[in-house]
CSV table of C-alpha atoms and ligand atoms in Angstrom, one decimal:
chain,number,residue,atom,x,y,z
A,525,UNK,CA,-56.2,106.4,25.7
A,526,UNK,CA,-55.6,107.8,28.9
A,527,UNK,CA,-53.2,105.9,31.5
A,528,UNK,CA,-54.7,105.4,34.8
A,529,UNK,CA,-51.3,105.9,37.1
A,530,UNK,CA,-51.3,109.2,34.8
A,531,UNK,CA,-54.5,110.5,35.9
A,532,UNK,CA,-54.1,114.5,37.1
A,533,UNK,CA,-56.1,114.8,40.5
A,534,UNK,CA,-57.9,118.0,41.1
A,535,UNK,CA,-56.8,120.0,44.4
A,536,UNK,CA,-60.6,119.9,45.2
A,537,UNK,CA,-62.9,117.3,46.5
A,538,UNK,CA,-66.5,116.4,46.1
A,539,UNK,CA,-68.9,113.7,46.4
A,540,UNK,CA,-69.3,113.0,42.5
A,541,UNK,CA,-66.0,113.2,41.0
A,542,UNK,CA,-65.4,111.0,38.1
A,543,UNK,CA,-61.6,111.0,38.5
A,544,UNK,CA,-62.1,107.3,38.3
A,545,UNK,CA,-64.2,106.9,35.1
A,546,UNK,CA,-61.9,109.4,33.3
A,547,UNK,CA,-60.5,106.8,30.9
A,548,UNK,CA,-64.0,105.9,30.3
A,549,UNK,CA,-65.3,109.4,28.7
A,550,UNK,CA,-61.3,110.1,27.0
A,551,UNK,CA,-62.1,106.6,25.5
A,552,UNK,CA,-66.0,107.3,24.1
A,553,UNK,CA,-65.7,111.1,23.8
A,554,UNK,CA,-64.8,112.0,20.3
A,555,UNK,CA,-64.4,115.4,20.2
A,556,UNK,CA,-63.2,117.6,17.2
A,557,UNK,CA,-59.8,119.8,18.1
A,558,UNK,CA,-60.8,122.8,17.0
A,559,UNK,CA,-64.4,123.0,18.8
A,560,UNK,CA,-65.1,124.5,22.3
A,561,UNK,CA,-65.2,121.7,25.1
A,562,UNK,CA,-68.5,123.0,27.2
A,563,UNK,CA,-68.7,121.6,31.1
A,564,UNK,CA,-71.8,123.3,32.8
A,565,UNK,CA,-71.2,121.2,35.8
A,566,UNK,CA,-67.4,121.5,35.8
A,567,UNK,CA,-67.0,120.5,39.4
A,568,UNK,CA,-63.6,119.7,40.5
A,569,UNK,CA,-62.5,119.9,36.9
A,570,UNK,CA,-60.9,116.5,36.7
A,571,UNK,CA,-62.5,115.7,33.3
A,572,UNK,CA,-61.0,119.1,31.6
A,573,UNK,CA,-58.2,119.1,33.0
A,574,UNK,CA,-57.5,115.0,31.8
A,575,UNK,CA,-59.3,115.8,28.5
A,576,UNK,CA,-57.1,118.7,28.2
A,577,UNK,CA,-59.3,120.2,25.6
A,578,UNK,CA,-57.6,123.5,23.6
A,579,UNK,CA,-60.6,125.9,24.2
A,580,UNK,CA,-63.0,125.3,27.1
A,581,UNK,CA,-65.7,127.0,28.8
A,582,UNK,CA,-65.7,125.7,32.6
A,583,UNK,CA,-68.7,126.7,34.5
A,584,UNK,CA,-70.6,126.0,37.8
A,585,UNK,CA,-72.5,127.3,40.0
A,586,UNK,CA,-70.3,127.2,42.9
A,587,UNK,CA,-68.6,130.3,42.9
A,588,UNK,CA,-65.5,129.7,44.9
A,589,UNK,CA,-64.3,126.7,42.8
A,590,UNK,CA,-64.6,128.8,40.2
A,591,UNK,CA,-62.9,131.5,42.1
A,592,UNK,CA,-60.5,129.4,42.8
A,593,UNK,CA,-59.2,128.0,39.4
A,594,UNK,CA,-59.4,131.7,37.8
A,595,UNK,CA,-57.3,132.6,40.8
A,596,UNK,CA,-55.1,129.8,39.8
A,597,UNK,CA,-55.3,130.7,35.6
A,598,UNK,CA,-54.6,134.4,36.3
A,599,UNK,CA,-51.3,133.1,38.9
A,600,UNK,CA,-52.4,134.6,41.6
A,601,UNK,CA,-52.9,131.0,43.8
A,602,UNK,CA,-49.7,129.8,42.9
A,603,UNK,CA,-48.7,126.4,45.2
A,604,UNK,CA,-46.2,128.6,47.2
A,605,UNK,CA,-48.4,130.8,48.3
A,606,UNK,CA,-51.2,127.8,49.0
A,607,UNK,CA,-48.5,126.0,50.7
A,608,UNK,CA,-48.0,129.5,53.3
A,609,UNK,CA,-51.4,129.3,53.7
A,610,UNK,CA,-52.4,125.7,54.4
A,611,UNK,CA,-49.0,126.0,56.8
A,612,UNK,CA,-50.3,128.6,59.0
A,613,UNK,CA,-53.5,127.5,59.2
A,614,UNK,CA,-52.5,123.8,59.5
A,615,UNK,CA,-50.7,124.7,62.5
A,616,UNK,CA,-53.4,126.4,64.4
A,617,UNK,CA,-55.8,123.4,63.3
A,618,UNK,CA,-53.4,121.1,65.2
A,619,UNK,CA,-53.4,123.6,68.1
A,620,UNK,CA,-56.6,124.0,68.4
A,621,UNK,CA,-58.6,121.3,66.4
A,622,UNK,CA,-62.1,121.6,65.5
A,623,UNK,CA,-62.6,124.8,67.2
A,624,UNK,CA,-60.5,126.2,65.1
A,625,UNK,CA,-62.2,124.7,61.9
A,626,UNK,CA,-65.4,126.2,63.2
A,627,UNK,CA,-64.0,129.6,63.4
A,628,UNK,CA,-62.2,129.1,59.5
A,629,UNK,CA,-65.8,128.1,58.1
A,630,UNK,CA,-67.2,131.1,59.7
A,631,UNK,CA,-64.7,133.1,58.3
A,632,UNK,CA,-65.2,131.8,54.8
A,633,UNK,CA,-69.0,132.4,55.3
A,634,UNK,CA,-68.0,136.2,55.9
A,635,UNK,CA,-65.5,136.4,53.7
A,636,UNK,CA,-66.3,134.2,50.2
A,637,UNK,CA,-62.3,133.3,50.3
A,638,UNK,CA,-61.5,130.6,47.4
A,639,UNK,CA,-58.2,129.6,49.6
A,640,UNK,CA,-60.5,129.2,52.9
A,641,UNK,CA,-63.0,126.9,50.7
A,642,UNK,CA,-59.5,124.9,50.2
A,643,UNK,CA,-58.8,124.7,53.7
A,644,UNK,CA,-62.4,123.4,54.4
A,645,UNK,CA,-62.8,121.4,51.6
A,646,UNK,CA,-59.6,119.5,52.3
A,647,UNK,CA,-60.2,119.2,56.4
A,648,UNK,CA,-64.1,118.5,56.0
A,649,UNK,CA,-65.7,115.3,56.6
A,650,UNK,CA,-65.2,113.5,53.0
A,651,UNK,CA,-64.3,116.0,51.4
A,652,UNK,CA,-67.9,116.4,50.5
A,653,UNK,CA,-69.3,120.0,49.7
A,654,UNK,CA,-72.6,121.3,50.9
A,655,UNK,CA,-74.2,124.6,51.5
A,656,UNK,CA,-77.4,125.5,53.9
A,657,UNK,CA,-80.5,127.1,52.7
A,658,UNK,CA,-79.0,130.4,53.3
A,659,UNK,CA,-76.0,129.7,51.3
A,660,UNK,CA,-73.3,129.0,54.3
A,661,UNK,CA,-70.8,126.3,54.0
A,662,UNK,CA,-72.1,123.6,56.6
A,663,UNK,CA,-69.9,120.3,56.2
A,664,UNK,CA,-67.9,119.2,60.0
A,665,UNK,CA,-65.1,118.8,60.7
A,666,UNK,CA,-62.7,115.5,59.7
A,667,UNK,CA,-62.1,115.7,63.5
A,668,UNK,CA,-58.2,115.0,62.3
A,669,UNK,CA,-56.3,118.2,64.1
A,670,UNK,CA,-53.1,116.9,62.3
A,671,UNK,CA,-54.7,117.1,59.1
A,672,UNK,CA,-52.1,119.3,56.9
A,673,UNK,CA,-49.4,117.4,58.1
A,674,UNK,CA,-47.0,118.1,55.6
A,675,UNK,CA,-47.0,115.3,53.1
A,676,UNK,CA,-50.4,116.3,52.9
A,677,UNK,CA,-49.8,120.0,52.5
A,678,UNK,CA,-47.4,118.9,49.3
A,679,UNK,CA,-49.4,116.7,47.7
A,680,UNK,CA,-52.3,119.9,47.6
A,681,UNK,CA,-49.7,122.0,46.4
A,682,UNK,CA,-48.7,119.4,43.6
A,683,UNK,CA,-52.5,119.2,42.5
A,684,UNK,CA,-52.5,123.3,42.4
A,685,UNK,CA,-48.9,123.0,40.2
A,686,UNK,CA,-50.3,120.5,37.9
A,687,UNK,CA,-53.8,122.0,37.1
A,688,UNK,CA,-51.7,125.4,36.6
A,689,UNK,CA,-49.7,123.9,34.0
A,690,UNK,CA,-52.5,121.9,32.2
A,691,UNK,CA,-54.1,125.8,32.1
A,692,UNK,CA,-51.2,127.3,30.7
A,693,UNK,CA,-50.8,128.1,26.7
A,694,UNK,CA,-55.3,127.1,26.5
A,695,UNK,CA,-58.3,129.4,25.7
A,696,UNK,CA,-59.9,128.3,28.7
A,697,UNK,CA,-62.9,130.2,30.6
A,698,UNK,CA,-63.9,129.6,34.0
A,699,UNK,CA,-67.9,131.3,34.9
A,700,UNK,CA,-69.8,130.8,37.8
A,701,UNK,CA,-73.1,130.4,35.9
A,702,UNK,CA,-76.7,128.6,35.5
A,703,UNK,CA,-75.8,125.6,33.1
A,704,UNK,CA,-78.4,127.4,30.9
A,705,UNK,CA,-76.3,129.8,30.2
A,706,UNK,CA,-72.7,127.4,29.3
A,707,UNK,CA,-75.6,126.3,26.2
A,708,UNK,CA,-75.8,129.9,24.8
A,709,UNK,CA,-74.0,129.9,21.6
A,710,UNK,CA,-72.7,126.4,21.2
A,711,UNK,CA,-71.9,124.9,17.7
A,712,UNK,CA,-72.0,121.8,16.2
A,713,UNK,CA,-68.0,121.9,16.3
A,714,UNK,CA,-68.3,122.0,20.3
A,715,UNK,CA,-69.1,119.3,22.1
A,716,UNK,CA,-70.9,119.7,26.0
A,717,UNK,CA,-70.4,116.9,29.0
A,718,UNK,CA,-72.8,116.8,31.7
A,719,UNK,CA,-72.5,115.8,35.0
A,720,UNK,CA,-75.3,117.3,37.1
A,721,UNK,CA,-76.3,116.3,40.2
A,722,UNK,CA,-77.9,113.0,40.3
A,723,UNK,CA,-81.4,112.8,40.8
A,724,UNK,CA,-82.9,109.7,43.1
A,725,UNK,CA,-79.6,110.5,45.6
A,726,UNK,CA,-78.4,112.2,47.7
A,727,UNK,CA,-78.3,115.6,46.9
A,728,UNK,CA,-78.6,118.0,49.4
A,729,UNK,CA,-75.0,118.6,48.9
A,730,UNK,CA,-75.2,121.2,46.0
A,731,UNK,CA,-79.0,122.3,47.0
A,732,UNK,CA,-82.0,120.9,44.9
A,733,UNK,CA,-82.0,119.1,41.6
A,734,UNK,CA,-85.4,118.6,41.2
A,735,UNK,CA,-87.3,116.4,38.2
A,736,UNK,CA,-88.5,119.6,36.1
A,737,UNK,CA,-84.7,121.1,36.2
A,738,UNK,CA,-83.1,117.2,35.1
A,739,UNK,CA,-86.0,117.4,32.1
A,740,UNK,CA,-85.3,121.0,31.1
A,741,UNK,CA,-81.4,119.8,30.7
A,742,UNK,CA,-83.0,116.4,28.9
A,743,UNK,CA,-84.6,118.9,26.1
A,744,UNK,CA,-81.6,121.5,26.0
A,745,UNK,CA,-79.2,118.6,25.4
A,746,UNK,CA,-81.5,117.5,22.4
A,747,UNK,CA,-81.6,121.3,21.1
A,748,UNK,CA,-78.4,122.0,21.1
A,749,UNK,CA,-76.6,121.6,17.7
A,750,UNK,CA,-73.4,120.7,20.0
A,751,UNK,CA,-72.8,117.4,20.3
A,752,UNK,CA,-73.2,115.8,24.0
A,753,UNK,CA,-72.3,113.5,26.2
A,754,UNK,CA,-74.2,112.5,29.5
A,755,UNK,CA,-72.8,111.2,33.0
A,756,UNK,CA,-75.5,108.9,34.7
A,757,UNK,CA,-76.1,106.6,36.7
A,758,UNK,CA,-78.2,103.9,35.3
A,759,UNK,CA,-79.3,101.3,38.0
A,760,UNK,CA,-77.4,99.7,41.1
A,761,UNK,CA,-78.2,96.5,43.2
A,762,UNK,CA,-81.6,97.9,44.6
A,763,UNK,CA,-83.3,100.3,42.0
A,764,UNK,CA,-82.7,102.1,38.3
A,765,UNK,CA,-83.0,105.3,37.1
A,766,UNK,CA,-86.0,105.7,35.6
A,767,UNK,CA,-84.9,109.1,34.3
A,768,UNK,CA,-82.5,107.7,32.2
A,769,UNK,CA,-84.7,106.0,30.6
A,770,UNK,CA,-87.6,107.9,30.3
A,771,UNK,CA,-85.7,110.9,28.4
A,772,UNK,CA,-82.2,110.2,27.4
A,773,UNK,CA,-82.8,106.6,25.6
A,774,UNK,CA,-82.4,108.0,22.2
A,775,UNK,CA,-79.0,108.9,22.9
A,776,UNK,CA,-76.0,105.6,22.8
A,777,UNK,CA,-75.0,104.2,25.9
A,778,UNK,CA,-71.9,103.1,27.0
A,779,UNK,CA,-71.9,101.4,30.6
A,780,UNK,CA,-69.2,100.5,33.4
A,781,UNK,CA,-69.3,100.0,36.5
A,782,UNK,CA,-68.2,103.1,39.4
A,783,UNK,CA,-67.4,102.5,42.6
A,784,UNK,CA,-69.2,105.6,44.8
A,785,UNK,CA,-67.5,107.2,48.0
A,786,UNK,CA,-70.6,108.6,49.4
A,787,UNK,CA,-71.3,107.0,53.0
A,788,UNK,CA,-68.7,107.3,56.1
A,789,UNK,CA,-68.9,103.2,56.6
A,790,UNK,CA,-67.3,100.6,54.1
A,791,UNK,CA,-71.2,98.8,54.6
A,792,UNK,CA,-72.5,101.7,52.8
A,793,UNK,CA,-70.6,102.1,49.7
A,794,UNK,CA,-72.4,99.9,46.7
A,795,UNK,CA,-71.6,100.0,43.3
A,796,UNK,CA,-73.0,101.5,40.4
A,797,UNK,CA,-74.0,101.5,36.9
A,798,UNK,CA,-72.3,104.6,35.0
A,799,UNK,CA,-74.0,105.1,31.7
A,800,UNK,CA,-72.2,107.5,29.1
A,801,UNK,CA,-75.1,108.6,27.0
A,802,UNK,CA,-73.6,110.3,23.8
A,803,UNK,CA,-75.4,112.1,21.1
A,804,UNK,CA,-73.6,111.4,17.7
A,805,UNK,CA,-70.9,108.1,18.3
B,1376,SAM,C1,-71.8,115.7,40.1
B,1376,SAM,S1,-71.0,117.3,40.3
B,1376,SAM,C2,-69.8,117.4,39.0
B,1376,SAM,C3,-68.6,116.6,39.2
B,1376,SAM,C4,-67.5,116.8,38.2
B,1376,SAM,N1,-67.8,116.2,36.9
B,1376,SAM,C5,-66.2,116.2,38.8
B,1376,SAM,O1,-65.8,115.1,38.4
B,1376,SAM,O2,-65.7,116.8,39.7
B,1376,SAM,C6,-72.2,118.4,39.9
B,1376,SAM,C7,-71.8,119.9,39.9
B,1376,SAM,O3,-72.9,120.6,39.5
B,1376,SAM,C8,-72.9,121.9,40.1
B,1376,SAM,N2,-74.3,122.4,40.1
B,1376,SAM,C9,-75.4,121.9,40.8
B,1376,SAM,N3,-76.5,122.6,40.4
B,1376,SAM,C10,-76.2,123.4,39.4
B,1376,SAM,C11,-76.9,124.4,38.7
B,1376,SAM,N4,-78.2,124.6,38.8
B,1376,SAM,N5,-76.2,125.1,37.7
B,1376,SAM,C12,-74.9,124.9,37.6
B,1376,SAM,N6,-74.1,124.0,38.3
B,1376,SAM,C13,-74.8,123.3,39.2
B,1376,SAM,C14,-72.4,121.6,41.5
B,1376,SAM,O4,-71.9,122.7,42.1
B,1376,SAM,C15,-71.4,120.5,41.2
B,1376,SAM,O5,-70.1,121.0,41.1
C-alpha cells in the first residue's frame, strides 16, 4: 500500500496526472519483480517513480520530458544547478513579467532546452502542456511575475532531488518514442500501463488522439503477451465512454472516482469515473 502524505510529486505538470489515483494502480497492479515495468505514455512519471519498479522502460512522445529526466538519470540536471537556473530567470520574470515569459518560450521553441520546458511548464497557465500544429510550445503565461518566489523555487528543486534518488541503483530507460514502439519485445514477465490521452476530451494539449489510434492500442494491448493495465475514464455526470466499452470490456475493472484539474473556474471541474482495466487480476 502506498501512503498518500508519501506520495513523490513529479517536478513536471500536466493536465492528466494521476498523482492522485496512485494508490489506486499500487493497490490493483500486481506486477512480478523481476519483469520490465513498460509506460508508453510516461508523462510526468508519477506512476514509475511511486511504483518504483526495478527495470523500466519510460517513454513518450514528448521529447523534452524525456530530455529532461535522462538529463536528471545521467546527473547532469542536478537541483543546484535547476535552482541557479530558475533563480536567474525567476528574477527577470519578476522584472519584467509576461514579456519576459514570451521571450523564454520563444527561446525554448529555438532551442529544444529540457530546463526552459521547466521554466514554462512551471510558470504556464495550469501547468498544462500543449504544442501548435508546427510543434511550438503555445501555453500563456500564469500572468504571476513573482512566480519562483523562493519557497517555490525549493520545492521544484525537492521534486528534482527526489525523482533523482528514486532513479538511482534502477535499470531504467527513458525514450522519446511512438507507444508502438515501448510494445516491441515485451514478455509475459513485464507488465505495460497506459495512460494515453483521453479520447471524448479535451485533447488538443498533446495534438490528436483520434478513434483509429485509441483502437490500434485496444488490439496491441490484447496482443501483447505482457500483462496490462488501462487508465480510463469511464462516464462522469453528463456522458460515458463508449470506448471503454466498446473494446476494453473483456479486461477487469476496477473503478474510483478522480477529481480533474482541467478548467481555470471551480464551476468547471466535475468529477470522474476512473476505471483501471487490467488484463490478468
Ligand atoms: C494522460 S498523459 C499521461 C499522464 C501520466 N500518466 C502522468 O500521470 O503524468 C498522456 C501522455 O501521452 C503522451 N502521448 C500522446 N500521444 C502520444 C503518442 N502518439 N505516442 C506516445 N506518447 C504520446 C503525451 O505526451 C502525454 O505525456
Amino acid at each position: 500500500m502506498i501512503d498518500e502524505s508519501k506520495i513523490i510529486v513529479p517536478p513536471i505538470k500536466c493536465q492528466g496526472i494521476k498523482t492522485k489515483i496512485v494508490p489506486f494502480i499500487a493497490e490493483h497492479v500486481k506486477r512480478s519483480e523481476d519483469g520490465v515495468w513498460i509506460e508508453p505514455f510516461v508523462g510526468t512519471g508519477v506512476v514509475a517513480f511511486n511504483l518504483a519498479p526495478q527495470k523500466a522502460l519510460l517513454t513518450d512522445k514528448n521529447q523534452y520530458i524525456i530530455s529532461l529526466y535522462q538529463g536528471i538519470q545521467r546527473g547532469e540536471y542536478t537541483p543546484s544547478i535547476v535552482r541557479s537556473f530558475l533563480e536567474l530567470h525567476g528574477e527577470k520574470l519578476e522584472q519584467f513579467g509576461g514579456k519576459y515569459y514570451t521571450e523564454m518560450r520563444d527561446a525554448f521553441n529555438e532551442n529544444g532546452d529540457p530546463l526552459y520546458f521547466l521554466f514554462l511548464n512551471r510558470s504556464d497557465f495550469n501547468g498544462m502542456i500543449r504544442f501548435n500544429r508546427r510543434g511550438q510550445f503555445n501555453v500563456p503565461f500564469c500572468q504571476k511575475p513573482n512566480r519562483f518566489a523562493k519557497a517555490y523555487v525549493t520545492k521544484i528543486c525537492n521534486q528534482v532531488a527526489s525523482v533523482s534518488r528514486i532513479m538511482q541503483g534502477k535499470d531504467w530507460t527513458f525514450k522519446c518514442c511512438s507507444w508502438q514502439e515501448a510494445f516491441d519485445n515485451a514478455t509475459e514477465n513485464d507488465y505495460i500501463y497506459l495512460d494515453p490521452p483521453y479520447i471524448g476530451r479535451d485533447t488538443s494539449y498533446v495534438g490528436e488522439w483520434p478513434e483509429e489510434e485509441a483502437v490500434l492500442l485496444a488490439e496491441y494491448a490484447h496482443k501483447t503477451p505482457a500483462n496490462v493495465c488501462l487508465s480510463m475514464w469511464k462516464e462522469n455526470e453528463f456522458r460515458r465512454n463508449e470506448h471503454l466499452y466498446d473494446h476494453w470490456s473483456d479486461f477487469t475493472w476496477f473503478e474510483q472516482n478522480h477529481f480533474y484539474h482541467i478548467g481555470a473556474k471551480e464551476t468547471n471541474r466535475h468529477p470522474m469515473i476512473e476505471v483501471l482495466a487490467i488484463k490478468r487480476v
